[in-house]
mmCIF file of C-alpha atoms and ligand atoms in Angstrom:
data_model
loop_
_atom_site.group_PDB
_atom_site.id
_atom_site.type_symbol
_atom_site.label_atom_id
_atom_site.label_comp_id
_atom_site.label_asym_id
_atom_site.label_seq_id
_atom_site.Cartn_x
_atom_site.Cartn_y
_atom_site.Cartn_z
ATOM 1 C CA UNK A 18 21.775 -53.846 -42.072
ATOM 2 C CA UNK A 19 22.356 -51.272 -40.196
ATOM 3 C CA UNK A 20 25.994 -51.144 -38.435
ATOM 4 C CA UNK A 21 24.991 -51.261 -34.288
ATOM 5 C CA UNK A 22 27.308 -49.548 -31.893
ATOM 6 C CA UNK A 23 27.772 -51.645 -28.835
ATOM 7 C CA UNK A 24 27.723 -50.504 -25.471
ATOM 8 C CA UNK A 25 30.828 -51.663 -24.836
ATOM 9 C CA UNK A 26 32.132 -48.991 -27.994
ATOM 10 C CA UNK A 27 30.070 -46.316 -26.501
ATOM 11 C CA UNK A 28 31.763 -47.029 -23.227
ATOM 12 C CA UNK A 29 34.680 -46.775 -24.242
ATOM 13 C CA UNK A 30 34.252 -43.483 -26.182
ATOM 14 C CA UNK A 31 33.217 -41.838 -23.642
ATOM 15 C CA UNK A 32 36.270 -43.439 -21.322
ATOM 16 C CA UNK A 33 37.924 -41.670 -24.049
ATOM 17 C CA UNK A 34 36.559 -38.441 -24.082
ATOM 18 C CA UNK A 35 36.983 -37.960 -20.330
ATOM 19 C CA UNK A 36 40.876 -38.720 -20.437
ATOM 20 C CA UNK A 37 41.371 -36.357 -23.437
ATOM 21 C CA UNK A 38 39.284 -33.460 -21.085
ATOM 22 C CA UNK A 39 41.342 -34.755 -17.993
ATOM 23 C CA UNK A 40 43.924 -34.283 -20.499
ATOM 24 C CA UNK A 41 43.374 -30.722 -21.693
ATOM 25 C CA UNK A 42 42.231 -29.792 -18.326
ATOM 26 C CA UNK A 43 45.396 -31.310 -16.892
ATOM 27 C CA UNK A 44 47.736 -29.585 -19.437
ATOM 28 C CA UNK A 45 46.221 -26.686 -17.802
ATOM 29 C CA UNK A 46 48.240 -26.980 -14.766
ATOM 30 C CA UNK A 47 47.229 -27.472 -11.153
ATOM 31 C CA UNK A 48 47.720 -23.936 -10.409
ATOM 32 C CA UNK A 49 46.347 -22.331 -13.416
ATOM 33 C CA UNK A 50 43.097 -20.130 -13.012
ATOM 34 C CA UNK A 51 41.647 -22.131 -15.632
ATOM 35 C CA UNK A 52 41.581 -24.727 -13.584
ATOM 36 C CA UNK A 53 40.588 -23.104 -9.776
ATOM 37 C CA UNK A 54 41.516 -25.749 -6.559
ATOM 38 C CA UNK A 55 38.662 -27.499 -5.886
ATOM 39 C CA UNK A 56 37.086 -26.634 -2.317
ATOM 40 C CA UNK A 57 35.659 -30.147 -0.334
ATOM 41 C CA UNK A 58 32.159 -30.148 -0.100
ATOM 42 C CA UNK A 59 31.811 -29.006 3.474
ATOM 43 C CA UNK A 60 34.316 -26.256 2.810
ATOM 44 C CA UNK A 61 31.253 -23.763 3.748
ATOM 45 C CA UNK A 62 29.197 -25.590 5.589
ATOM 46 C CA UNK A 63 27.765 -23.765 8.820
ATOM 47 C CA UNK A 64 29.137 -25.003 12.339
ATOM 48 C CA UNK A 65 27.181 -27.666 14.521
ATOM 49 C CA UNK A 66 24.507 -26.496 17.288
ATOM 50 C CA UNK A 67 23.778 -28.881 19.666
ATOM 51 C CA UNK A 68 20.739 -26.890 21.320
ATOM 52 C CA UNK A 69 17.125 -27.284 20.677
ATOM 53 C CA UNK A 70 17.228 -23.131 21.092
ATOM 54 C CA UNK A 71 20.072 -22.890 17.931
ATOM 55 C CA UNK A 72 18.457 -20.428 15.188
ATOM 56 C CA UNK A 73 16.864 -21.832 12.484
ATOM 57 C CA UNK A 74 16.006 -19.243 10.200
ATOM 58 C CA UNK A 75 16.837 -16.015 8.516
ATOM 59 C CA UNK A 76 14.965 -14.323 5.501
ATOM 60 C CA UNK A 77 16.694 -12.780 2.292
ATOM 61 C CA UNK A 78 14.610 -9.580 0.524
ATOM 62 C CA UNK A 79 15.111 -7.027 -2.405
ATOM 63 C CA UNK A 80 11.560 -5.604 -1.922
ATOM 64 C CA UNK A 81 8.658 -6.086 0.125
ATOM 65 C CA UNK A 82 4.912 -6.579 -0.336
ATOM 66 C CA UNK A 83 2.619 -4.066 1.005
ATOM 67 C CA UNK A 84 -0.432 -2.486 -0.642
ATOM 68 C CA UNK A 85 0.841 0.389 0.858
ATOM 69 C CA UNK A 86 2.879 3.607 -0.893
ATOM 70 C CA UNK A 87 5.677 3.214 0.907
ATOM 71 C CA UNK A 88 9.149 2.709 -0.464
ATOM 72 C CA UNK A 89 12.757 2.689 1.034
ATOM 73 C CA UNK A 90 16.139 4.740 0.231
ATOM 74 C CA UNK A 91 18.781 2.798 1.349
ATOM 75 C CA UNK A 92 22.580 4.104 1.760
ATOM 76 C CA UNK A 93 25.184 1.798 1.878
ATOM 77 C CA UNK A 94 29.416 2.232 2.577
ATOM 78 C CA UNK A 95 28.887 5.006 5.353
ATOM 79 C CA UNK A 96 29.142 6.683 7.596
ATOM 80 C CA UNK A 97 31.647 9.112 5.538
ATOM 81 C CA UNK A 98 32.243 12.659 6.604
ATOM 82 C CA UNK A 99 31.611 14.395 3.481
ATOM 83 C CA UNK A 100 29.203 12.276 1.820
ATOM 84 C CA UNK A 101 26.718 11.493 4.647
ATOM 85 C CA UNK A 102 25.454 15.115 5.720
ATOM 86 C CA UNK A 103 24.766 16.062 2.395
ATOM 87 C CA UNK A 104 21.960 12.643 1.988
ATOM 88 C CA UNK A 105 20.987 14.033 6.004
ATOM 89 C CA UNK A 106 20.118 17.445 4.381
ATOM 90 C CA UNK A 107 17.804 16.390 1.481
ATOM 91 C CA UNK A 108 16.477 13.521 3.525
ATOM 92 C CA UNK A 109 15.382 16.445 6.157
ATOM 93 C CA UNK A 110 13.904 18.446 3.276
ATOM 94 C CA UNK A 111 11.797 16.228 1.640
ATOM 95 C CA UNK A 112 10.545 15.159 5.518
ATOM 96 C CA UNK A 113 11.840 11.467 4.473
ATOM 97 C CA UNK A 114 13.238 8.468 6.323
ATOM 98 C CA UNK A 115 16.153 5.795 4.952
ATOM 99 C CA UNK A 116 18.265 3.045 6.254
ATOM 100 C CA UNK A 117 21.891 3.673 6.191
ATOM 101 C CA UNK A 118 24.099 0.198 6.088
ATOM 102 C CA UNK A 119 27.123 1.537 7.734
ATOM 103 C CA UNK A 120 30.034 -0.352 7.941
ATOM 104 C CA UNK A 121 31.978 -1.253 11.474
ATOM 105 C CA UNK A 122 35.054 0.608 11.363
ATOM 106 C CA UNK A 123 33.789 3.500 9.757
ATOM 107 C CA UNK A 124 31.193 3.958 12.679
ATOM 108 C CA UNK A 125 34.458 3.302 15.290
ATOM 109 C CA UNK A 126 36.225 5.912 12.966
ATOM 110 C CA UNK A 127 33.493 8.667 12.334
ATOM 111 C CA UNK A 128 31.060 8.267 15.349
ATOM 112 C CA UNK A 129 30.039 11.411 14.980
ATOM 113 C CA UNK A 130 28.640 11.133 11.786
ATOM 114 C CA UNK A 131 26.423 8.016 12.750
ATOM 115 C CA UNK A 132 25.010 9.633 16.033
ATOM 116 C CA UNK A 133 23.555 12.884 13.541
ATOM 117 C CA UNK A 134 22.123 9.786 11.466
ATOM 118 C CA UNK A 135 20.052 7.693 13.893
ATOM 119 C CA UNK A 136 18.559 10.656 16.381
ATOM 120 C CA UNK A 137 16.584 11.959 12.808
ATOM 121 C CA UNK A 138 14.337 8.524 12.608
ATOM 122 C CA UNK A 139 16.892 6.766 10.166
ATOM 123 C CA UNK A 140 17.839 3.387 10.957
ATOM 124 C CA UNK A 141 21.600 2.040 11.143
ATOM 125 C CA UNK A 142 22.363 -1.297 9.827
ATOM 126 C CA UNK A 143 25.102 -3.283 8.841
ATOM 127 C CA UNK A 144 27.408 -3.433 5.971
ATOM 128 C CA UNK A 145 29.781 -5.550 7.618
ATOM 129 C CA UNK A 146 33.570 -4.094 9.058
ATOM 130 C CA UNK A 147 35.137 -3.067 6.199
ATOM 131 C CA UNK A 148 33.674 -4.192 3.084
ATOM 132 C CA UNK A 149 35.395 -7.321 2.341
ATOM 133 C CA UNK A 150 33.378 -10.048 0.510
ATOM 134 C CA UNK A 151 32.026 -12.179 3.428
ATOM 135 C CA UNK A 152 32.152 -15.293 1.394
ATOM 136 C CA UNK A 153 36.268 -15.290 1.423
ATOM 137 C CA UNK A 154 35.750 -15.545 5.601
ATOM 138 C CA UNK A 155 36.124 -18.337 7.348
ATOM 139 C CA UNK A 156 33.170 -18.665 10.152
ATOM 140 C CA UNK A 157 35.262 -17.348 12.974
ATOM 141 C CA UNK A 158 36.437 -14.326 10.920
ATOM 142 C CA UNK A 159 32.895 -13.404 10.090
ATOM 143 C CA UNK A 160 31.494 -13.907 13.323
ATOM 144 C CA UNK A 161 34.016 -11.287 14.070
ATOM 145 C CA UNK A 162 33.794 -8.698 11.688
ATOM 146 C CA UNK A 163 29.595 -8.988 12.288
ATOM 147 C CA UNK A 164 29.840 -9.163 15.716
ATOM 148 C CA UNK A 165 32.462 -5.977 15.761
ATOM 149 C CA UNK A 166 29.848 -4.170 13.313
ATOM 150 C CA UNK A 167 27.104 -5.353 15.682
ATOM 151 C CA UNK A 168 28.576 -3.903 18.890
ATOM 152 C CA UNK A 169 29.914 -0.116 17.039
ATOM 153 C CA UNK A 170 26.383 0.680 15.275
ATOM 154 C CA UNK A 171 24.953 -0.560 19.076
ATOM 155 C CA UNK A 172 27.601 1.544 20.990
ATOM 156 C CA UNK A 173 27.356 4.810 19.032
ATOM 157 C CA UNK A 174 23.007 4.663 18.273
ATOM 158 C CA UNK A 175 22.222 2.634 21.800
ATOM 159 C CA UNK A 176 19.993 0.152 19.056
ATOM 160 C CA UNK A 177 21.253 -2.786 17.800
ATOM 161 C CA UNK A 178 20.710 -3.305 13.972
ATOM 162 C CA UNK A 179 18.475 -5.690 12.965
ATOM 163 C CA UNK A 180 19.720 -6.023 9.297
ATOM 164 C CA UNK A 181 22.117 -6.875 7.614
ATOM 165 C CA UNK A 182 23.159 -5.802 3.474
ATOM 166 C CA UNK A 183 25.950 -8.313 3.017
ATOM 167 C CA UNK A 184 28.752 -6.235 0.586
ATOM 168 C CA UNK A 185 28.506 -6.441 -3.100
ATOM 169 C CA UNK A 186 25.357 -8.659 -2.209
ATOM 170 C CA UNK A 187 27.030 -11.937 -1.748
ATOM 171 C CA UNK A 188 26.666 -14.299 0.929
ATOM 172 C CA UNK A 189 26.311 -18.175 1.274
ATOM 173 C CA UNK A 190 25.414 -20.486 4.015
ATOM 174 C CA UNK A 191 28.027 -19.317 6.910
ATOM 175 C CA UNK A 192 26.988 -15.741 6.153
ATOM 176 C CA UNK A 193 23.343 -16.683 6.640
ATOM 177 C CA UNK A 194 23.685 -18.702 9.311
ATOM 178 C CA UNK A 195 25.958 -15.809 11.467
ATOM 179 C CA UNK A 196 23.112 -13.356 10.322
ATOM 180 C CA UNK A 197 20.747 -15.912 12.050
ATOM 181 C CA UNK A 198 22.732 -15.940 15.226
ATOM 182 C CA UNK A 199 22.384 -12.509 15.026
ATOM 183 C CA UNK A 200 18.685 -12.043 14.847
ATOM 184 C CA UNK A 201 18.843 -10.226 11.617
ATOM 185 C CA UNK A 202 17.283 -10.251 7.858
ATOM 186 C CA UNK A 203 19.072 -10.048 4.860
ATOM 187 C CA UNK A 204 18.142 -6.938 3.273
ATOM 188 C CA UNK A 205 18.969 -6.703 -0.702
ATOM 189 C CA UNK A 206 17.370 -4.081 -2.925
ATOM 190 C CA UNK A 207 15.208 -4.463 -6.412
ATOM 191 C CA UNK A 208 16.978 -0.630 -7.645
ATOM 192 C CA UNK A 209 19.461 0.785 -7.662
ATOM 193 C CA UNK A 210 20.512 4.488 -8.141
ATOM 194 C CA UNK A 211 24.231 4.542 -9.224
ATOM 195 C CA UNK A 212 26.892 7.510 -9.520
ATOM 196 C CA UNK A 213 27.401 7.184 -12.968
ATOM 197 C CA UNK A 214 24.683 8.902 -14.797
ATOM 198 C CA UNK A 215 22.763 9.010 -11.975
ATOM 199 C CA UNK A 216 20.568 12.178 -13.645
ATOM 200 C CA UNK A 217 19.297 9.767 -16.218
ATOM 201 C CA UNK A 218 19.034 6.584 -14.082
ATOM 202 C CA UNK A 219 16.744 8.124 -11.727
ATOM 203 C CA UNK A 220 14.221 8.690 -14.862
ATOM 204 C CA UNK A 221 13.939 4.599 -14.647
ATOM 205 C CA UNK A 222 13.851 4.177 -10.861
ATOM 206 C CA UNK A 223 11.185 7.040 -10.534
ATOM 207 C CA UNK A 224 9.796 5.124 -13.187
ATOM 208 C CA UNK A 225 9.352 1.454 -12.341
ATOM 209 C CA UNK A 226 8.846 2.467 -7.988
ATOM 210 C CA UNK A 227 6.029 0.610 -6.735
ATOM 211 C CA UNK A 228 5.610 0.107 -3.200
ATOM 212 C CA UNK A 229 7.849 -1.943 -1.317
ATOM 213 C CA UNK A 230 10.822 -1.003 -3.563
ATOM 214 C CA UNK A 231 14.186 -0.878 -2.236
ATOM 215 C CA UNK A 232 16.704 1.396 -3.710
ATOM 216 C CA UNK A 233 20.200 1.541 -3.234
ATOM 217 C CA UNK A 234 22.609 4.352 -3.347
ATOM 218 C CA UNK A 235 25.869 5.362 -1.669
ATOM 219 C CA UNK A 236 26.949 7.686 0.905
ATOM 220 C CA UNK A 237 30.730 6.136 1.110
ATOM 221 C CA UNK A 238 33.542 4.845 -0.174
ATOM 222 C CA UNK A 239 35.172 5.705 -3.420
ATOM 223 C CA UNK A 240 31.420 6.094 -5.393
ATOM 224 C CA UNK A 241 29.609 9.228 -4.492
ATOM 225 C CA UNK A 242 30.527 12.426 -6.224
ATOM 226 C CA UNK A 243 27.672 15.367 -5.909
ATOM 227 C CA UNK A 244 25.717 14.837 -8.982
ATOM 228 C CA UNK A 245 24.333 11.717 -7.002
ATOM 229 C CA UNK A 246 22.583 13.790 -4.139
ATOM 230 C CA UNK A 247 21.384 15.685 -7.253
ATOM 231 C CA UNK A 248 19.526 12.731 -8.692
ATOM 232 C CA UNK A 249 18.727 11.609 -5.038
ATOM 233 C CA UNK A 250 16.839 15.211 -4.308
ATOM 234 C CA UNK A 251 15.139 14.537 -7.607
ATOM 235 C CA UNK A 252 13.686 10.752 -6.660
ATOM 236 C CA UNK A 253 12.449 12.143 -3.245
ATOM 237 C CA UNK A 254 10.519 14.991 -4.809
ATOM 238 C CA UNK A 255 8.963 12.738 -7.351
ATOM 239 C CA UNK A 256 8.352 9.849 -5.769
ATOM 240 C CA UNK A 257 6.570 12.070 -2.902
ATOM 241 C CA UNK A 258 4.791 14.206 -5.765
ATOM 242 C CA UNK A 259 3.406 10.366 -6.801
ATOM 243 C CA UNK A 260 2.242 9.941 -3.042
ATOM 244 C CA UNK A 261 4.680 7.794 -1.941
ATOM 245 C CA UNK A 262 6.497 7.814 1.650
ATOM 246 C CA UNK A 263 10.002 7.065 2.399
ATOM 247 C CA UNK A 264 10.015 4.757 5.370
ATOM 248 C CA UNK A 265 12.851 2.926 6.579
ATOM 249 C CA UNK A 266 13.652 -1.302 6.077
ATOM 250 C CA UNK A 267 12.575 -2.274 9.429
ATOM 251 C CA UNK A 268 9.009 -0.001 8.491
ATOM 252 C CA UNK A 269 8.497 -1.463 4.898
ATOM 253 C CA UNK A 270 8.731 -4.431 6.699
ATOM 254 C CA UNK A 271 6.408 -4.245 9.855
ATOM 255 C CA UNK A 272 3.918 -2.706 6.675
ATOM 256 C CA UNK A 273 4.242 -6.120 5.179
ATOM 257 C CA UNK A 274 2.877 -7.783 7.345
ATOM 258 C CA UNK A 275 -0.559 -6.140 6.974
ATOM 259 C CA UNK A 276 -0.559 -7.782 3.646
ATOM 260 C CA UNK A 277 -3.380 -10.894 3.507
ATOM 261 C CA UNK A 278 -0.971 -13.515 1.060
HETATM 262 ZN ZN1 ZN B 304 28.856 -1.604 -0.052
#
């Protein structure tokens, strides 16, 4: 006969098991990075609108439909002094348009450099104030730092942005919902041309473009280095050789929407 386990055993196995993980976990230590403070569940949660009128909606992309040959160079930690005439120049060579996701302080800091970007047919867009990881920010701070963003790209280029690239990519709900408030869309990218090696990793963005690609490089910050513009001169002259336009976000988009789904 076979020996039965009863559910009281199995019960109390697992009763068990859970106090010698509680136990392991607790040996851990309450402060230990193994074992990270755990946040209440409506530590992130959006704050209440009581208006019909509230916004309901914003929409997160990396690349856009269109049956068109269109494809968008993106330029993200700007504006920088050094960094951002030199993507200006081969932009103005190759007769091609991009989206530069500037961030707040650097526009308050370098206005000059934005107001060369957006008279040439490039868009501005955020990239937040200063780069910090807008899921560490409370709702208040972020409505700040947007809203600061928001009014320096509007001050200096007389159009406010419509976008916004959220830095290293990451946002959650209160990031969403402030981007909401502020009319815009979420713009991510589906490449991405890097400093590092950027020669060869151009071979494989030239190589897997189709249209309504996004493709992110840098014009700011600690990354660029000249090599980069290099690789950036050689996707424009490809990419056009191919047939393929450079338009900017807002353009890829409004081509979209031509698109029967
Ligand atoms: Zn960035």
């Amino acid at each position: 006969m076979a020996h039965v386990i009863s559910r009281r055993q199995l019960l109390g196995a697992s009763a068990l098991s859970a106090v010698s993980a509680l136990a392991v976990m607790g040996a851990a230590g309450p402060s230990s990075p193994l074992r990270p403070a755990r946040k209440s569940p409506t530590d992130r949660v959006p704050p209440r609108r009581e208006t019909s009128t509230a916004p309901a909606r914003t929409e997160v992309f990396w690349r856009v439909s269109t049956a068109d040959k269109l494809v968008a160079l993106t330029f993200d930690d700007g504006p920088d002094p050094r960094w951002t005439p030199l993507v200006l120049d081969a932009l103005a060579d190759h007769g091609a348009q991009a989206t530069f996701f500037q961030m707040g302080d650097a526009v308050r800091a370098h206005p000059a450099v934005t107001e060369a970007v957006h008279p040439a047919g490039h868009e501005v867009a955020s990239h937040s104030a200063r780069h910090t990881d807008l899921t560490d920010l409370s709702y208040d701070e972020l409505w700040d730092n947007l809203t600061l963003t928001h009014e320096a790209i509007t001050d200096v280029t007389g159009t406010p942005p419509t976008l916004l690239r959220p830095p290293y990519g990451r946002i959650d709900s209160l990031g969403l919902f402030a981007a909401a408030e502020l009319g815009y869309q979420v713009a991510l990218w589906s490449h991405h041309l890097p400093t590092w090696d950027a020669e060869a990793k151009v071979d494989l963005d030239v190589a897997t473009a189709s249209p309504g690609t996004i493709i992110l490089c840098h014009d700011g910050r600690g990354t660029p280095e000249e090599a980069l513009y290099v690789a950036v001169r050689r996707l424009l002259s490809e990419l056009t050789a191919d047939g393929y336009a450079f338009v900017t976000v807002s353009d890829l988009l409004a081509a979209s929407q031509s698109v029967a789904v």
